[in-house]
Amino acid sequence: VTEIMSSPSYANATWSLLVVDLESGETVYELAPDTMLFTGSVRKTFSVGFALNELGADHRFETPIYRRGTVNGEGVLDGDLVLVASGDLALGGRQLPDGTLAFTPFDHNEANSLGVATLTEADPLTGIRALAAEVAASGITGVTGEVIVDDRLFESFRVPNGNVLISPIIINDNRVDVTVTPTTPGELALVDWRPESVAFRVEAEVMTVAAGEETDVALSNDMPGAGTVSGTIAADYESPAPGVDALVRTFSVEDPSSYARAVLIEALVEAEVAVTADPTAANPTSLLPAQGSYSDDAWVAEWVSPPYAEYAKLILKISHNLGANMSLMLGGLAQGATDRDAALAAERVVLTGEFGIDGEGFDFPTNGSGSPDSEATARTIV
C-alpha cells in the first residue's frame, strides 16, 4: 500500500490510515490518523448513526390525514383535509410487498449526473393512493374545502452538494422520472414519465435518428410545474445499465408540498372522493390550524412506514443525499431542533457526548450527506 502511495501519480497526495481490531480495540496500523481530511459520503454514517441513536431501528413514520369541519349524511366534508408530513423519505414509493425498500445499483437520484439509471418497480404514489383509499373507506364522499399539506415539521433547506432541497414531505425523492425509448429513424421517440400528474407537465419532442448517430437528450424545467424534453436518440441506443432499454433522466420537484397536494387530490378523485380544490394551485398553508392542534376524533387516514432500519440500508447502499440530510433532521427533531443549524449542533452534542468522539476530530458545517465541506480524521471515523 505505501509503495503505491509513494508513486509519482500521488506526489501531491495526503494520506491518512487507521486500522483497528473491532473486538479488542487494538491498533493494527496507523498513518497520520489525526489528520483532518474531507469525508465525502462517509459523512452519511454519522447522520444515519445519529438518527438510529435517536429514533431506534424500529421507528416507523406515521403520516396522517385529518379533517377540519363536519361530514354530512351523504359523506360530504364541509371543510378541509390536511395531510401532516412526518419526514417519511419514501412514503410507500419504494416499498416492496415484504416491507423492504427497493433500490437499484443505478439510482434515479444520480440519473442526470451519471447519465444512467434503473428505476425501481414500486409505484412512487403507493402511500398517497393508500391514503386516498382510506379516506374513501372512512365514508367521506366529497370535500368542499381545501386539501392541504402541513409541512411544518421542520424548516426546509438546501445543501451544497447538488443544491438538493430537503423538505418534510417527499414524493418519489422529489423527482419526476423520464424515460426515452427510440422508435423508427425519422419518427418521434417514445417519452414517458412518472408520476403522471397535473402537478408537473412534461412536453417532449425527441427525434429517433439512425443507428450509430448521436444520442443527445436535454431536459429543461425553467417554467414552474413544467418541463421539456428535447433532442435526439439513436435507434440502437443501449443504456449503460444492464437490462435497461430506455434512457432515463429526472426533473426536480421544486415545490414538494404543492406537488404532494396535487397528487393527493388526484388520488382522492381516483378513489371516487369528489374534490373541488384546484390541484394546480399552490399549497394553502395559511389555512392550517395551530401546529399540533389536531384532535384524535378528526383523524381520517394514516400511512405507516417500514422501520427506519430499512431507510438506513437504502441511504447507505446508494449514498442517498436527500435521505442522509433527512436523517440529520430527524435526529435533530428528537432533540427539539427544527432547522438545519440546530440539528447539526444537536448531532455534535450526541457524537461528542453519547458516542464519545473527540470534537476536534470532525467538522460538519453545512449538511448531513458529506460533500463538499465535511471533514474528519481517520480516528474519528473509526
Short mmCIF file of C-alpha atoms in Angstrom, two decimals, residues 27-365:
data_model
loop_
_atom_site.label_atom_id
_atom_site.label_comp_id
_atom_site.label_asym_id
_atom_site.label_seq_id
_atom_site.Cartn_x
_atom_site.Cartn_y
_atom_site.Cartn_z
CA THR A 27 -4.49 -0.51 16.67
CA VAL A 28 -3.22 -2.74 13.85
CA TYR A 29 -1.82 0.00 11.63
CA GLU A 30 -1.80 3.77 11.57
CA LEU A 31 -0.50 6.53 9.33
CA ALA A 32 -1.24 10.14 10.36
CA PRO A 33 -4.63 9.09 11.80
CA ASP A 34 -5.35 12.53 13.25
CA THR A 35 -5.12 14.50 10.01
CA MET A 36 -8.35 16.28 9.06
CA LEU A 37 -9.47 15.24 5.56
CA PHE A 38 -12.67 15.61 3.55
CA THR A 39 -15.04 12.77 4.31
CA GLY A 40 -17.13 12.68 1.14
CA SER A 41 -20.13 10.45 1.72
CA VAL A 42 -18.54 8.65 4.67
CA ARG A 43 -20.22 11.56 6.46
CA LYS A 44 -23.52 9.70 6.00
CA THR A 45 -22.51 7.09 8.58
CA PHE A 46 -22.64 9.85 11.21
CA SER A 47 -26.03 11.32 10.25
CA VAL A 48 -27.60 7.88 9.88
CA GLY A 49 -25.98 6.76 13.14
CA PHE A 50 -27.37 9.88 14.81
CA ALA A 51 -30.90 9.08 13.60
CA LEU A 52 -30.60 5.42 14.59
CA ASN A 53 -29.49 6.50 18.05
CA GLU A 54 -32.36 8.98 18.49
CA LEU A 55 -35.23 7.14 16.74
CA GLY A 56 -34.27 3.50 17.13
CA ALA A 57 -34.03 0.98 14.30
CA ASP A 58 -37.70 0.02 14.72
CA HIS A 59 -39.09 3.54 14.40
CA ARG A 60 -41.94 3.85 11.88
CA PHE A 61 -43.10 7.08 10.27
CA GLU A 62 -46.81 7.78 10.65
CA THR A 63 -48.28 10.16 8.08
CA PRO A 64 -51.90 11.00 8.98
CA ILE A 65 -54.74 12.86 7.30
CA TYR A 66 -57.14 14.88 9.46
CA ARG A 67 -60.41 16.55 8.58
CA ARG A 68 -61.39 20.08 9.59
CA GLY A 69 -65.14 20.50 9.52
CA THR A 70 -68.19 18.26 9.65
CA VAL A 71 -69.31 15.39 7.44
CA ASN A 72 -72.99 15.40 6.44
CA GLY A 73 -75.26 12.40 5.98
CA GLU A 74 -74.14 11.97 2.38
CA GLY A 75 -70.49 11.79 3.35
CA VAL A 76 -69.55 15.27 2.16
CA LEU A 77 -66.94 17.04 4.29
CA ASP A 78 -67.79 20.71 4.66
CA GLY A 79 -64.22 21.72 5.35
CA ASP A 80 -60.61 20.78 4.65
CA LEU A 81 -58.49 17.64 4.54
CA VAL A 82 -54.96 18.03 5.92
CA LEU A 83 -52.06 15.64 5.35
CA VAL A 84 -49.43 16.10 8.08
CA ALA A 85 -45.90 15.42 6.79
CA SER A 86 -43.82 13.16 9.04
CA GLY A 87 -40.44 13.21 7.27
CA ASP A 88 -41.08 9.83 5.60
CA LEU A 89 -38.39 9.60 2.93
CA ALA A 90 -40.27 7.06 0.79
CA LEU A 91 -43.97 7.40 1.68
CA GLY A 92 -44.51 3.98 0.12
CA GLY A 93 -42.77 4.91 -3.12
CA ARG A 94 -40.04 2.26 -2.83
CA GLN A 95 -41.93 -0.24 -0.75
CA LEU A 96 -41.97 -3.91 -1.75
CA PRO A 97 -44.62 -6.45 -0.65
CA ASP A 98 -42.31 -7.81 2.06
CA GLY A 99 -41.95 -4.36 3.65
CA THR A 100 -38.40 -3.70 2.47
CA LEU A 101 -37.43 -0.69 0.36
CA ALA A 102 -36.34 -1.18 -3.23
CA PHE A 103 -33.17 0.29 -4.71
CA THR A 104 -31.05 -0.40 -7.77
CA PRO A 105 -27.32 -0.20 -8.49
CA PHE A 106 -28.01 2.90 -10.62
CA ASP A 107 -30.45 5.04 -8.61
CA HIS A 108 -32.62 7.65 -10.28
CA ASN A 109 -31.20 10.36 -7.99
CA GLU A 110 -27.99 10.10 -10.00
CA ALA A 111 -29.60 9.75 -13.45
CA ASN A 112 -28.59 13.21 -14.64
CA SER A 113 -25.09 13.28 -13.15
CA LEU A 114 -24.11 9.72 -14.14
CA GLY A 115 -26.13 9.56 -17.35
CA VAL A 116 -27.70 6.26 -16.36
CA ALA A 117 -30.39 4.94 -14.02
CA THR A 118 -32.51 1.87 -13.38
CA LEU A 119 -35.94 2.66 -11.99
CA THR A 120 -37.44 0.59 -9.20
CA GLU A 121 -40.65 -1.31 -9.94
CA ALA A 122 -42.62 0.10 -6.99
CA ASP A 123 -45.32 2.69 -7.69
CA PRO A 124 -43.99 6.10 -6.49
CA LEU A 125 -47.50 7.02 -5.34
CA THR A 126 -48.16 3.89 -3.24
CA GLY A 127 -48.57 5.78 0.04
CA ILE A 128 -50.62 8.58 -1.49
CA ARG A 129 -53.01 6.15 -3.17
CA ALA A 130 -53.38 4.17 0.05
CA LEU A 131 -54.20 7.32 2.00
CA ALA A 132 -56.80 8.36 -0.57
CA ALA A 133 -58.40 4.91 -0.47
CA GLU A 134 -58.56 5.08 3.33
CA VAL A 135 -60.23 8.50 3.17
CA ALA A 136 -62.89 6.99 0.89
CA ALA A 137 -63.26 3.96 3.17
CA SER A 138 -63.90 6.29 6.12
CA GLY A 139 -67.15 7.32 4.44
CA ILE A 140 -66.07 10.67 3.01
CA THR A 141 -67.51 11.06 -0.49
CA GLY A 142 -66.60 14.69 -1.15
CA VAL A 143 -64.61 17.65 0.14
CA THR A 144 -65.98 21.18 -0.26
CA GLY A 145 -62.95 22.89 1.23
CA GLU A 146 -59.24 22.65 0.62
CA VAL A 147 -56.69 19.83 0.58
CA ILE A 148 -53.59 20.98 2.44
CA VAL A 149 -50.16 19.53 3.23
CA ASP A 150 -48.92 20.52 6.68
CA ASP A 151 -45.17 20.82 6.02
CA ARG A 152 -44.19 22.50 9.29
CA LEU A 153 -42.26 19.55 10.75
CA PHE A 154 -39.00 21.41 10.16
CA GLU A 155 -37.70 24.34 8.12
CA SER A 156 -36.85 23.21 4.58
CA PHE A 157 -33.28 23.87 3.42
CA ARG A 158 -30.85 23.21 0.58
CA VAL A 159 -27.48 21.50 0.83
CA PRO A 160 -24.35 22.44 -1.15
CA ASN A 161 -23.92 19.02 -2.78
CA GLY A 162 -26.26 19.18 -5.74
CA ASN A 163 -28.33 22.03 -4.26
CA VAL A 164 -30.75 19.31 -3.12
CA LEU A 165 -33.89 20.58 -1.36
CA ILE A 166 -34.62 18.86 1.96
CA SER A 167 -38.31 19.08 2.84
CA PRO A 168 -40.67 17.38 5.34
CA ILE A 169 -42.81 15.91 2.53
CA ILE A 170 -41.21 13.80 -0.20
CA ILE A 171 -42.79 12.08 -3.19
CA ASN A 172 -40.52 9.92 -5.37
CA ASP A 173 -37.43 11.60 -3.89
CA ASN A 174 -38.92 14.88 -5.14
CA ARG A 175 -38.25 13.81 -8.71
CA VAL A 176 -40.19 13.15 -11.90
CA ASP A 177 -38.63 10.23 -13.80
CA VAL A 178 -38.45 10.50 -17.60
CA THR A 179 -37.79 7.52 -19.87
CA VAL A 180 -36.97 7.94 -23.57
CA THR A 181 -37.20 4.90 -25.88
CA PRO A 182 -36.17 5.05 -29.55
CA THR A 183 -38.63 4.09 -32.29
CA THR A 184 -38.00 4.23 -36.06
CA PRO A 185 -35.42 6.66 -37.51
CA GLY A 186 -37.20 9.85 -38.53
CA GLU A 187 -40.03 9.28 -36.04
CA LEU A 188 -40.57 10.76 -32.60
CA ALA A 189 -39.17 8.70 -29.74
CA LEU A 190 -41.49 7.36 -27.04
CA VAL A 191 -41.23 9.61 -23.98
CA ASP A 192 -42.91 8.60 -20.73
CA TRP A 193 -42.70 9.93 -17.19
CA ARG A 194 -43.75 9.12 -13.66
CA PRO A 195 -45.59 10.08 -11.63
CA GLU A 196 -48.01 11.46 -14.20
CA SER A 197 -49.78 14.44 -12.66
CA VAL A 198 -51.07 17.90 -13.44
CA ALA A 199 -48.60 18.98 -10.77
CA PHE A 200 -45.78 18.67 -13.30
CA ARG A 201 -46.44 18.74 -17.05
CA VAL A 202 -43.91 17.27 -19.46
CA GLU A 203 -43.67 18.37 -23.08
CA ALA A 204 -41.50 16.15 -25.27
CA GLU A 205 -40.11 16.22 -28.78
CA VAL A 206 -37.24 13.77 -29.08
CA MET A 207 -36.43 12.51 -32.58
CA THR A 208 -35.21 9.00 -33.28
CA VAL A 209 -32.15 9.12 -35.54
CA ALA A 210 -30.31 6.39 -37.42
CA ALA A 211 -28.28 3.75 -35.61
CA GLY A 212 -24.83 5.00 -34.75
CA GLU A 213 -25.81 8.65 -34.74
CA GLU A 214 -25.55 10.84 -31.66
CA THR A 215 -27.88 10.50 -28.69
CA ASP A 216 -28.33 13.95 -27.20
CA VAL A 217 -31.36 14.37 -24.93
CA ALA A 218 -31.81 17.56 -22.90
CA LEU A 219 -34.21 18.36 -20.06
CA SER A 220 -35.26 21.89 -19.20
CA ASN A 221 -37.61 22.96 -16.42
CA ASP A 222 -37.29 26.72 -16.37
CA MET A 223 -41.09 27.02 -16.02
CA PRO A 224 -42.86 26.34 -12.69
CA GLY A 225 -44.60 22.96 -12.72
CA ALA A 226 -43.49 22.04 -16.23
CA GLY A 227 -40.53 20.66 -18.13
CA THR A 228 -39.48 19.98 -21.71
CA VAL A 229 -37.59 17.01 -23.13
CA SER A 230 -35.88 17.53 -26.48
CA GLY A 231 -33.06 16.25 -28.66
CA THR A 232 -32.21 13.01 -30.44
CA ILE A 233 -31.82 9.34 -29.55
CA ALA A 234 -30.16 6.74 -31.76
CA ALA A 235 -32.30 3.83 -32.95
CA ASP A 236 -29.71 1.44 -31.49
CA TYR A 237 -29.37 3.26 -28.17
CA GLU A 238 -28.24 0.98 -25.34
CA SER A 239 -28.30 2.11 -21.75
CA PRO A 240 -25.04 1.62 -19.80
CA ALA A 241 -27.21 -0.07 -17.15
CA PRO A 242 -27.68 -3.76 -17.93
CA GLY A 243 -31.22 -4.82 -18.77
CA VAL A 244 -32.46 -1.27 -19.36
CA ASP A 245 -33.61 -0.35 -22.86
CA ALA A 246 -34.57 3.29 -22.28
CA LEU A 247 -32.64 6.43 -21.49
CA VAL A 248 -33.59 7.70 -18.02
CA ARG A 249 -33.35 11.27 -16.74
CA THR A 250 -35.17 13.19 -14.00
CA PHE A 251 -36.73 16.58 -13.29
CA SER A 252 -36.51 18.05 -9.78
CA VAL A 253 -39.69 18.97 -7.94
CA GLU A 254 -39.03 22.44 -6.55
CA ASP A 255 -42.25 22.81 -4.51
CA PRO A 256 -42.68 19.42 -2.80
CA SER A 257 -45.68 20.47 -0.69
CA SER A 258 -47.73 21.75 -3.64
CA TYR A 259 -46.72 18.68 -5.65
CA ALA A 260 -47.80 16.31 -2.87
CA ARG A 261 -51.08 18.18 -2.52
CA ALA A 262 -51.78 17.82 -6.26
CA VAL A 263 -51.12 14.08 -6.42
CA LEU A 264 -53.22 13.57 -3.28
CA ILE A 265 -56.16 15.43 -4.86
CA GLU A 266 -55.82 13.29 -8.00
CA ALA A 267 -55.67 10.12 -5.91
CA LEU A 268 -58.78 11.17 -3.99
CA VAL A 269 -60.67 11.70 -7.24
CA GLU A 270 -59.49 8.27 -8.45
CA ALA A 271 -60.87 6.85 -5.18
CA GLU A 272 -64.24 8.49 -6.03
CA VAL A 273 -63.95 11.28 -3.49
CA ALA A 274 -65.21 14.48 -5.13
CA VAL A 275 -62.81 17.38 -4.53
CA THR A 276 -63.49 20.99 -5.54
CA ALA A 277 -59.97 22.27 -4.77
CA ASP A 278 -57.76 23.10 -7.77
CA PRO A 279 -54.84 20.61 -7.89
CA THR A 280 -52.67 23.09 -9.80
CA ALA A 281 -52.89 25.75 -7.08
CA ALA A 282 -50.17 26.32 -4.51
CA ASN A 283 -50.37 24.57 -1.15
CA PRO A 284 -52.53 26.93 1.00
CA THR A 285 -50.54 26.77 4.25
CA SER A 286 -52.18 29.98 5.51
CA LEU A 287 -55.31 27.91 6.20
CA LEU A 288 -53.55 25.50 8.55
CA PRO A 289 -54.57 25.38 12.23
CA ALA A 290 -52.09 25.83 15.07
CA GLN A 291 -49.31 23.28 14.79
CA GLY A 292 -50.03 20.14 16.78
CA SER A 293 -53.67 21.05 17.39
CA TYR A 294 -55.20 18.09 15.51
CA SER A 295 -57.62 16.07 17.62
CA ASP A 296 -57.96 12.29 17.59
CA ASP A 297 -61.62 12.46 16.60
CA ALA A 298 -60.63 14.34 13.41
CA TRP A 299 -58.31 11.52 12.30
CA VAL A 300 -59.31 10.10 8.90
CA ALA A 301 -56.40 8.07 7.48
CA GLU A 302 -52.77 7.17 8.08
CA TRP A 303 -49.82 5.70 6.20
CA VAL A 304 -47.34 3.75 8.36
CA SER A 305 -43.85 3.15 7.00
CA PRO A 306 -41.42 0.24 7.32
CA PRO A 307 -38.93 0.57 10.21
CA TYR A 308 -36.16 3.17 9.97
CA ALA A 309 -33.64 0.32 9.69
CA GLU A 310 -34.86 -0.13 6.10
CA TYR A 311 -34.24 3.55 5.40
CA ALA A 312 -30.74 3.29 6.86
CA LYS A 313 -29.96 0.45 4.43
CA LEU A 314 -31.32 2.42 1.50
CA ILE A 315 -29.39 5.59 2.37
CA LEU A 316 -26.04 3.86 2.86
CA LYS A 317 -26.36 1.39 -0.03
CA ILE A 318 -26.92 4.05 -2.70
CA SER A 319 -25.37 7.07 -0.90
CA HIS A 320 -28.74 8.82 -0.77
CA ASN A 321 -28.02 12.53 -0.19
CA LEU A 322 -31.61 13.51 0.50
CA GLY A 323 -32.04 10.62 2.93
CA ALA A 324 -28.86 11.43 4.86
CA ASN A 325 -29.96 15.02 5.35
CA MET A 326 -33.44 13.89 6.31
CA SER A 327 -31.79 11.63 8.89
CA LEU A 328 -29.86 14.60 10.26
CA MET A 329 -33.13 16.48 10.69
CA LEU A 330 -34.98 13.51 12.19
CA GLY A 331 -32.24 13.08 14.78
CA GLY A 332 -32.34 16.81 15.44
CA LEU A 333 -36.11 16.81 15.83
CA ALA A 334 -35.78 14.20 18.56
CA GLN A 335 -33.59 16.76 20.35
CA GLY A 336 -36.00 19.65 19.72
CA ALA A 337 -34.22 21.09 16.68
CA THR A 338 -36.40 22.36 13.83
CA ASP A 339 -33.82 23.77 11.41
CA ARG A 340 -30.58 22.54 9.89
CA ASP A 341 -28.15 24.52 12.06
CA ALA A 342 -29.87 23.41 15.26
CA ALA A 343 -29.85 19.81 14.02
CA LEU A 344 -26.12 19.98 13.25
CA ALA A 345 -25.49 21.36 16.75
CA ALA A 346 -27.62 18.61 18.32
CA GLU A 347 -25.78 15.96 16.31
CA ARG A 348 -22.43 17.29 17.52
CA VAL A 349 -23.61 17.08 21.15
CA VAL A 350 -24.67 13.45 20.68
CA LEU A 351 -21.50 12.47 18.80
CA THR A 352 -19.19 14.00 21.39
CA GLY A 353 -21.29 13.17 24.44
CA GLU A 354 -23.06 9.84 23.95
CA PHE A 355 -20.67 8.44 21.33
CA GLY A 356 -17.52 9.82 23.00
CA ILE A 357 -16.00 11.22 19.79
CA ASP A 358 -13.37 13.96 20.12
CA GLY A 359 -14.97 17.18 18.91
CA GLU A 360 -11.62 18.33 17.50
CA GLY A 361 -11.67 15.37 15.12
CA PHE A 362 -14.55 16.44 12.88
CA ASP A 363 -16.20 19.47 11.33
CA PHE A 364 -19.63 19.13 9.70
CA PRO A 365 -20.63 22.73 8.89
#
